[in-house]
Tab-separated table of C-alpha atoms and ligand atoms in Angstrom:
chain	number	residue	atom	x	y	z
A	1	MET	CA	-4.132	30.324	26.654
A	2	VAL	CA	-5.997	27.771	28.850
A	3	ARG	CA	-3.703	27.204	31.228
A	4	GLU	CA	-5.428	28.329	34.959
A	5	THR	CA	-1.982	28.694	36.885
A	6	ARG	CA	0.999	31.247	36.311
A	7	LEU	CA	3.592	31.983	38.517
A	8	SER	CA	5.082	35.700	38.934
A	9	PRO	CA	7.717	37.044	39.949
A	10	ALA	CA	6.005	39.403	41.915
A	11	HIS	CA	4.673	36.327	44.297
A	12	PHE	CA	7.899	34.890	45.155
A	13	ILE	CA	10.070	35.011	48.836
A	14	TYR	CA	12.896	34.931	48.632
A	15	PRO	CA	14.514	33.807	52.642
A	16	LEU	CA	18.258	34.663	53.317
A	17	PHE	CA	20.321	33.848	55.714
A	18	VAL	CA	22.859	36.411	57.678
A	19	LEU	CA	26.008	35.769	59.649
A	20	PRO	CA	27.825	38.722	61.815
A	21	GLY	CA	31.321	40.255	59.534
A	22	SER	CA	31.692	41.209	57.015
A	23	GLY	CA	32.918	39.815	52.957
A	24	ILE	CA	30.750	37.333	53.284
A	25	LYS	CA	29.968	34.621	50.733
A	26	GLN	CA	30.383	31.095	52.338
A	27	PRO	CA	27.748	28.338	50.079
A	28	ILE	CA	26.176	26.308	52.475
A	29	PRO	CA	26.407	22.408	51.690
A	30	SER	CA	23.603	21.320	51.371
A	31	MET	CA	22.174	24.060	49.549
A	32	PRO	CA	23.838	24.119	47.054
A	33	GLY	CA	23.561	27.347	44.761
A	34	ILE	CA	22.273	28.949	48.482
A	35	SER	CA	24.516	30.976	50.679
A	36	ARG	CA	25.262	32.460	54.162
A	37	PHE	CA	25.813	36.625	54.100
A	38	SER	CA	27.157	38.928	56.411
A	39	VAL	CA	25.058	42.010	56.478
A	40	ASP	CA	27.298	43.506	53.641
A	41	ARG	CA	27.017	40.729	50.970
A	42	VAL	CA	23.040	40.220	51.797
A	43	VAL	CA	22.275	43.736	49.933
A	44	ASP	CA	23.926	42.678	46.896
A	45	GLU	CA	21.589	39.390	47.094
A	46	ALA	CA	18.840	40.844	48.354
A	47	ARG	CA	19.516	43.610	46.141
A	48	SER	CA	20.349	41.248	42.656
A	49	ALA	CA	16.696	39.088	43.893
A	50	PHE	CA	14.505	43.218	44.050
A	51	ASP	CA	16.152	43.676	40.236
A	52	LEU	CA	14.397	40.466	39.311
A	53	GLY	CA	10.968	41.187	40.416
A	54	VAL	CA	11.472	39.217	43.050
A	55	PRO	CA	8.944	41.830	45.415
A	56	GLY	CA	10.647	41.055	49.480
A	57	VAL	CA	13.401	38.909	51.434
A	58	ILE	CA	12.591	36.787	54.502
A	59	LEU	CA	15.989	37.068	56.653
A	60	PHE	CA	16.958	34.191	59.402
A	61	GLY	CA	20.021	35.466	61.575
A	62	LEU	CA	23.185	33.865	63.376
A	63	PRO	CA	24.280	35.047	66.646
A	64	ASP	CA	28.071	35.700	66.801
A	65	SER	CA	27.399	33.667	70.317
A	66	LYS	CA	24.542	31.541	71.823
A	67	ASP	CA	23.354	31.283	75.305
A	68	GLU	CA	20.401	29.670	77.645
A	69	GLU	CA	18.317	32.140	76.656
A	70	GLY	CA	18.784	33.421	73.199
A	71	SER	CA	19.464	36.962	73.755
A	72	GLY	CA	21.040	37.136	70.859
A	73	ALA	CA	17.014	37.096	69.386
A	74	TRP	CA	16.461	40.799	71.092
A	75	LYS	CA	19.988	42.593	70.741
A	76	ASP	CA	19.378	46.056	68.657
A	77	GLN	CA	22.581	45.259	67.501
A	78	GLY	CA	21.750	41.775	65.404
A	79	THR	CA	23.150	40.439	62.342
A	80	VAL	CA	18.983	40.664	61.751
A	81	GLN	CA	18.557	44.390	63.251
A	82	ASN	CA	21.514	45.484	60.782
A	83	ALA	CA	20.883	43.237	57.817
A	84	VAL	CA	17.208	45.001	58.430
A	85	ARG	CA	18.539	47.989	58.625
A	86	ALA	CA	20.749	47.835	55.554
A	87	ILE	CA	18.715	46.531	53.033
A	88	LYS	CA	16.347	48.674	54.110
A	89	LYS	CA	18.184	51.937	52.989
A	90	ALA	CA	19.368	50.416	49.635
A	91	LEU	CA	16.653	49.483	48.814
A	92	PRO	CA	13.451	50.718	50.051
A	93	ASN	CA	10.379	49.668	48.140
A	94	MET	CA	11.882	46.102	49.034
A	95	VAL	CA	9.596	44.780	51.006
A	96	VAL	CA	12.067	43.459	54.699
A	97	MET	CA	10.422	40.205	56.912
A	98	THR	CA	11.910	38.929	59.089
A	99	ASP	CA	12.488	35.137	60.806
A	100	VAL	CA	11.291	35.940	64.518
A	101	CYS	CA	12.469	32.554	66.773
A	102	LEU	CA	15.191	31.546	69.098
A	103	CYS	CA	16.502	28.642	68.512
A	104	GLN	CA	19.136	29.930	66.008
A	105	TYR	CA	19.599	31.996	69.441
A	106	THR	CA	19.843	29.669	71.937
A	107	SER	CA	22.398	27.301	72.936
A	108	HIS	CA	20.086	24.303	73.280
A	109	GLY	CA	18.539	25.093	69.670
A	110	HIS	CA	15.405	24.709	71.206
A	111	CYS	CA	12.633	27.280	70.045
A	112	GLY	CA	11.864	29.047	72.944
A	113	HIS	CA	12.774	29.148	77.189
A	114	LEU	CA	13.601	25.503	79.125
A	115	ALA	CA	11.941	24.901	81.959
A	116	ARG	CA	11.598	21.430	83.818
A	117	THR	CA	8.045	20.250	84.192
A	118	GLN	CA	6.242	19.419	87.085
A	119	GLY	CA	7.124	15.766	85.733
A	120	GLY	CA	10.277	16.184	86.057
A	121	ARG	CA	10.853	16.807	81.836
A	122	MET	CA	12.997	19.672	79.546
A	123	ASP	CA	9.781	21.450	78.001
A	124	VAL	CA	9.993	24.915	76.712
A	125	ASP	CA	7.607	26.788	78.291
A	126	ASN	CA	5.303	28.736	75.982
A	127	ASP	CA	4.216	31.110	78.354
A	128	ALA	CA	8.338	32.401	79.216
A	129	THR	CA	8.436	31.984	75.410
A	130	LEU	CA	6.143	34.565	74.149
A	131	GLU	CA	7.627	37.205	76.219
A	132	LEU	CA	11.359	37.064	74.881
A	133	LEU	CA	9.220	36.963	71.074
A	134	GLY	CA	7.467	40.313	71.907
A	135	LYS	CA	11.049	41.777	72.917
A	136	THR	CA	12.768	40.048	69.227
A	137	ALA	CA	9.218	41.311	67.233
A	138	VAL	CA	9.300	44.914	68.647
A	139	SER	CA	13.777	45.432	67.647
A	140	HIS	CA	12.984	44.143	64.832
A	141	ALA	CA	10.596	45.741	63.481
A	142	LYS	CA	12.392	48.861	65.452
A	143	ALA	CA	15.458	48.270	62.601
A	144	GLY	CA	12.730	48.134	60.068
A	145	ALA	CA	10.850	45.377	59.157
A	146	ASP	CA	8.056	45.332	56.989
A	147	VAL	CA	6.409	42.469	58.142
A	148	VAL	CA	7.723	40.187	61.372
A	149	ALA	CA	7.004	36.094	60.766
A	150	PRO	CA	6.610	34.676	64.325
A	151	SER	CA	8.327	30.976	63.006
A	152	ASP	CA	8.227	29.226	66.733
A	153	MET	CA	4.671	27.761	67.180
A	154	MET	CA	3.766	28.555	70.725
A	155	ASP	CA	0.217	29.360	71.754
A	156	GLY	CA	-0.393	32.820	72.108
A	157	ARG	CA	2.025	34.482	70.466
A	158	VAL	CA	0.424	36.142	67.760
A	159	GLY	CA	-1.601	38.350	70.093
A	160	PHE	CA	1.215	38.784	72.179
A	161	ILE	CA	3.461	40.218	69.329
A	162	ARG	CA	0.487	42.292	68.165
A	163	GLU	CA	0.328	43.930	71.351
A	164	SER	CA	3.997	44.164	72.089
A	165	LEU	CA	4.233	46.034	68.447
A	166	ASP	CA	1.146	48.555	68.917
A	167	GLU	CA	2.562	48.914	72.931
A	168	ALA	CA	6.234	50.333	71.200
A	169	ALA	CA	3.961	52.420	68.430
A	170	LEU	CA	4.921	49.611	66.069
A	171	ASP	CA	1.043	48.924	64.629
A	172	HIS	CA	1.440	49.927	60.873
A	173	VAL	CA	4.023	46.332	60.886
A	174	ALA	CA	2.730	43.716	59.995
A	175	ILE	CA	2.194	39.507	61.170
A	176	LEU	CA	2.882	36.705	58.860
A	177	SER	CA	2.393	33.720	61.406
A	178	TYR	CA	3.606	30.387	60.683
A	179	ALA	CA	0.089	28.952	61.632
A	180	ALA	CA	0.240	25.212	60.041
A	181	LYS	CA	4.434	24.159	60.821
A	182	TYR	CA	5.055	20.519	60.861
A	183	ALA	CA	6.917	19.249	62.693
A	184	SER	CA	8.959	18.276	59.861
A	185	GLY	CA	12.393	15.577	58.200
A	186	PHE	CA	12.019	18.557	55.386
A	187	TYR	CA	14.196	20.411	58.075
A	188	GLY	CA	17.118	19.103	57.634
A	189	PRO	CA	19.227	20.936	56.034
A	190	PHE	CA	17.777	25.078	56.953
A	191	ARG	CA	19.194	23.313	60.851
A	192	ASP	CA	22.691	23.047	59.143
A	193	ALA	CA	22.786	26.042	57.421
A	194	ALA	CA	21.310	27.037	60.699
A	195	GLU	CA	23.083	25.674	62.704
A	196	SER	CA	19.909	25.303	64.725
A	197	ALA	CA	19.074	21.974	65.088
A	198	PRO	CA	18.223	21.156	68.926
A	199	GLN	CA	20.567	19.257	71.488
A	200	GLU	CA	18.160	16.934	72.747
A	201	GLY	CA	14.509	16.086	72.039
A	202	ASP	CA	12.795	16.873	68.795
A	203	ARG	CA	9.860	20.331	68.079
A	204	LYS	CA	6.955	17.473	67.912
A	205	THR	CA	5.958	19.343	71.933
A	206	TYR	CA	4.952	22.825	69.787
A	207	GLN	CA	4.846	21.610	66.135
A	208	MET	CA	2.174	19.751	64.041
A	209	ASP	CA	2.152	16.186	63.432
A	210	PRO	CA	2.016	15.680	59.836
A	211	GLY	CA	-1.223	13.130	60.064
A	212	ASN	CA	-3.439	16.647	61.283
A	213	ALA	CA	-5.656	18.612	59.005
A	214	ARG	CA	-8.031	20.278	61.263
A	215	GLU	CA	-5.506	20.862	63.287
A	216	ALA	CA	-4.150	23.562	60.903
A	217	MET	CA	-7.494	24.667	60.477
A	218	ARG	CA	-7.839	25.757	64.261
A	219	GLU	CA	-4.542	26.837	64.955
A	220	MET	CA	-4.982	28.894	61.659
A	221	SER	CA	-8.386	30.001	63.265
A	222	LEU	CA	-6.834	31.411	66.638
A	223	ASP	CA	-3.739	32.981	64.936
A	224	ILE	CA	-6.226	35.427	62.576
A	225	ALA	CA	-8.108	35.761	65.885
A	226	GLU	CA	-5.068	36.580	67.553
A	227	GLY	CA	-4.743	39.578	64.478
A	228	ALA	CA	-2.104	37.676	62.307
A	229	ASP	CA	-2.211	39.511	58.554
A	230	MET	CA	-1.214	37.193	56.509
A	231	ILE	CA	-1.330	32.975	57.369
A	232	MET	CA	0.906	30.609	56.455
A	233	VAL	CA	1.391	26.826	55.738
A	234	LYS	CA	4.719	24.866	55.844
A	235	PRO	CA	6.065	22.645	54.665
A	236	ALA	CA	4.492	23.394	51.056
A	237	LEU	CA	4.146	20.085	49.197
A	238	ALA	CA	3.815	17.774	51.346
A	239	TYR	CA	1.213	19.716	52.454
A	240	LEU	CA	-0.618	20.677	49.683
A	241	ASP	CA	-4.051	20.133	50.334
A	242	ILE	CA	-3.637	22.020	53.693
A	243	ILE	CA	-3.273	24.981	51.422
A	244	ARG	CA	-6.281	23.881	49.624
A	245	ALA	CA	-8.149	24.069	52.333
A	246	ALA	CA	-6.681	26.701	53.810
A	247	SER	CA	-7.225	29.144	50.834
A	248	GLU	CA	-10.816	28.055	50.738
A	249	GLU	CA	-12.050	27.946	54.585
A	250	PHE	CA	-9.765	31.925	54.635
A	251	ASP	CA	-9.690	35.341	53.637
A	252	HIS	CA	-6.208	36.849	54.823
A	253	PRO	CA	-3.005	36.115	51.680
A	254	LEU	CA	-1.894	32.865	52.314
A	255	CYS	CA	1.666	32.125	52.175
A	256	ALA	CA	3.248	28.262	51.627
A	257	TYR	CA	6.363	27.935	52.495
A	258	GLN	CA	8.812	25.339	49.683
A	259	VAL	CA	11.406	24.499	52.446
A	260	SER	CA	15.133	23.352	52.740
A	261	GLY	CA	14.679	19.571	52.143
A	262	GLU	CA	12.182	20.293	49.141
A	263	TYR	CA	14.753	22.718	47.727
A	264	SER	CA	17.374	20.427	48.537
A	265	MET	CA	15.479	17.223	47.294
A	266	VAL	CA	14.804	17.970	44.521
A	267	MET	CA	18.742	19.538	44.209
A	268	ALA	CA	20.320	16.447	44.883
A	269	ALA	CA	18.981	14.338	42.081
A	270	ALA	CA	18.569	16.620	39.647
A	271	GLU	CA	22.592	16.509	41.015
A	272	LYS	CA	22.170	13.346	39.772
A	273	GLY	CA	21.158	13.518	36.485
A	274	TRP	CA	17.823	11.899	38.267
A	275	LEU	CA	15.758	14.070	36.939
A	276	ASP	CA	15.126	17.441	35.314
A	277	GLY	CA	15.931	20.434	38.551
A	278	PRO	CA	14.205	23.131	36.380
A	279	ARG	CA	11.817	21.153	35.452
A	280	VAL	CA	10.208	19.700	37.973
A	281	MET	CA	11.360	23.859	39.435
A	282	MET	CA	8.511	25.020	37.887
A	283	GLU	CA	6.332	22.185	38.003
A	284	THR	CA	6.087	22.096	41.678
A	285	LEU	CA	6.264	25.903	42.168
A	286	THR	CA	2.866	25.571	40.485
A	287	ALA	CA	1.938	22.960	42.624
A	288	ILE	CA	1.724	24.833	45.721
A	289	LYS	CA	-0.064	27.551	43.451
A	290	ARG	CA	-2.758	25.999	42.038
A	291	ALA	CA	-3.009	24.279	45.425
A	292	GLY	CA	-4.248	27.951	46.538
A	293	ALA	CA	-0.774	30.043	47.792
A	294	ASP	CA	-0.340	33.546	46.963
A	295	THR	CA	2.670	33.469	47.777
A	296	ILE	CA	5.277	31.958	47.955
A	297	ILE	CA	8.661	31.523	50.067
A	298	THR	CA	11.577	29.612	47.781
A	299	TYR	CA	15.218	29.602	47.936
A	300	TYR	CA	14.095	28.785	44.013
A	301	ALA	CA	12.946	32.345	43.701
A	302	LYS	CA	15.672	33.976	41.519
A	303	GLU	CA	16.681	30.719	39.662
A	304	ALA	CA	12.414	30.129	39.228
A	305	CYS	CA	12.008	34.691	37.778
A	306	ARG	CA	15.100	33.956	34.849
A	307	ALA	CA	13.020	30.577	34.699
A	308	LEU	CA	9.882	32.453	33.734
A	309	ALA	CA	12.095	35.628	31.464
A	310	ARG	CA	13.489	32.583	29.389
A	311	GLY	CA	8.965	32.327	28.696
A	312	ASP	CA	10.165	28.624	31.266
A	313	GLY	CA	5.934	27.727	32.787
B	1	LIG	C1	12.749	28.173	62.439
B	1	LIG	C2	12.698	27.969	61.617
B	1	LIG	C3	12.765	26.559	60.484
B	1	LIG	C4	12.104	27.384	59.325
B	1	LIG	C5	12.192	28.681	59.290
B	1	LIG	N1	12.150	28.996	60.372
B	1	LIG	C6	13.264	25.215	61.450
B	1	LIG	C7	12.770	24.528	62.334
B	1	LIG	O1	11.347	24.664	63.035
B	1	LIG	O2	13.149	24.006	62.569
B	1	LIG	C8	12.433	25.855	58.178
B	1	LIG	C9	13.424	25.806	57.122
B	1	LIG	C10	13.877	25.602	55.956
B	1	LIG	O3	13.798	24.407	56.511
B	1	LIG	O4	13.813	25.637	55.152
B	1	LIG	N2	12.098	27.110	64.298
């Protein structure tokens, strides 16, 4: 009766991995219970989440082939584009979000265009990447995405994507910005799932230092100024202080991403019998909500809905 924080299916967003081909449901070994689906099968998975009360999905695509530029990202008949069309057709009231990034599509696995710096080092070229992200966001939006979610962490990409969408008469499409995205070890299982681990180097030149909190506030205000409709903190559990600070500082809808490593860590311990998996699932989701998140992207979306339906808090 006096509980302050309650979870509801209405606040969950379910991530889905989409593969080329048809009839495929391929379990991801490092994420027990989570699979990669071909376009035809991903519709059924989205429907099962929607039927449990989950209002939205976020899609991650795997291309047929990768190249230096990541050109698979903006193909009209790409996996994500086709999945968006299929899900919107089957479930018009489901909110379809897409992850906008290049790392699944580039042969080197980085989130942007690689170029040699004046110092002779290979690094992501921020401004050359904006163009590619803009094209990618437009192609997702043209396919029918309701929300595009840039996760690349290039500077200025929210503004660039906003302009690209508006110029393409896609001004109704919203932007969920991965605004405070940390360079985190918790993305490990995702990089297996999306085959997006960098071949060389790491993402520390564009993702955030886990030691920084004020910088997260600056990243979020910049993205809001550039036109973000919603902002995100990622990962969630190790960054509850950032979620809390953001919820106090900004009025924009605040999303937290409970990432792959947060999920797999609990699943692995539960498999060993070291902790009570369903209980820790609800405890972590409640903590993320209590810290101030409005919405939560979680691989537990369906499981948590089932737990709520059973009356487990
Ligand atoms: C793409 C992207 C990543 C995640 C979401 N979008 C991986 C990364 O930045 O390495 C991670 C999600 C997860 O771990 O569940 N840039």
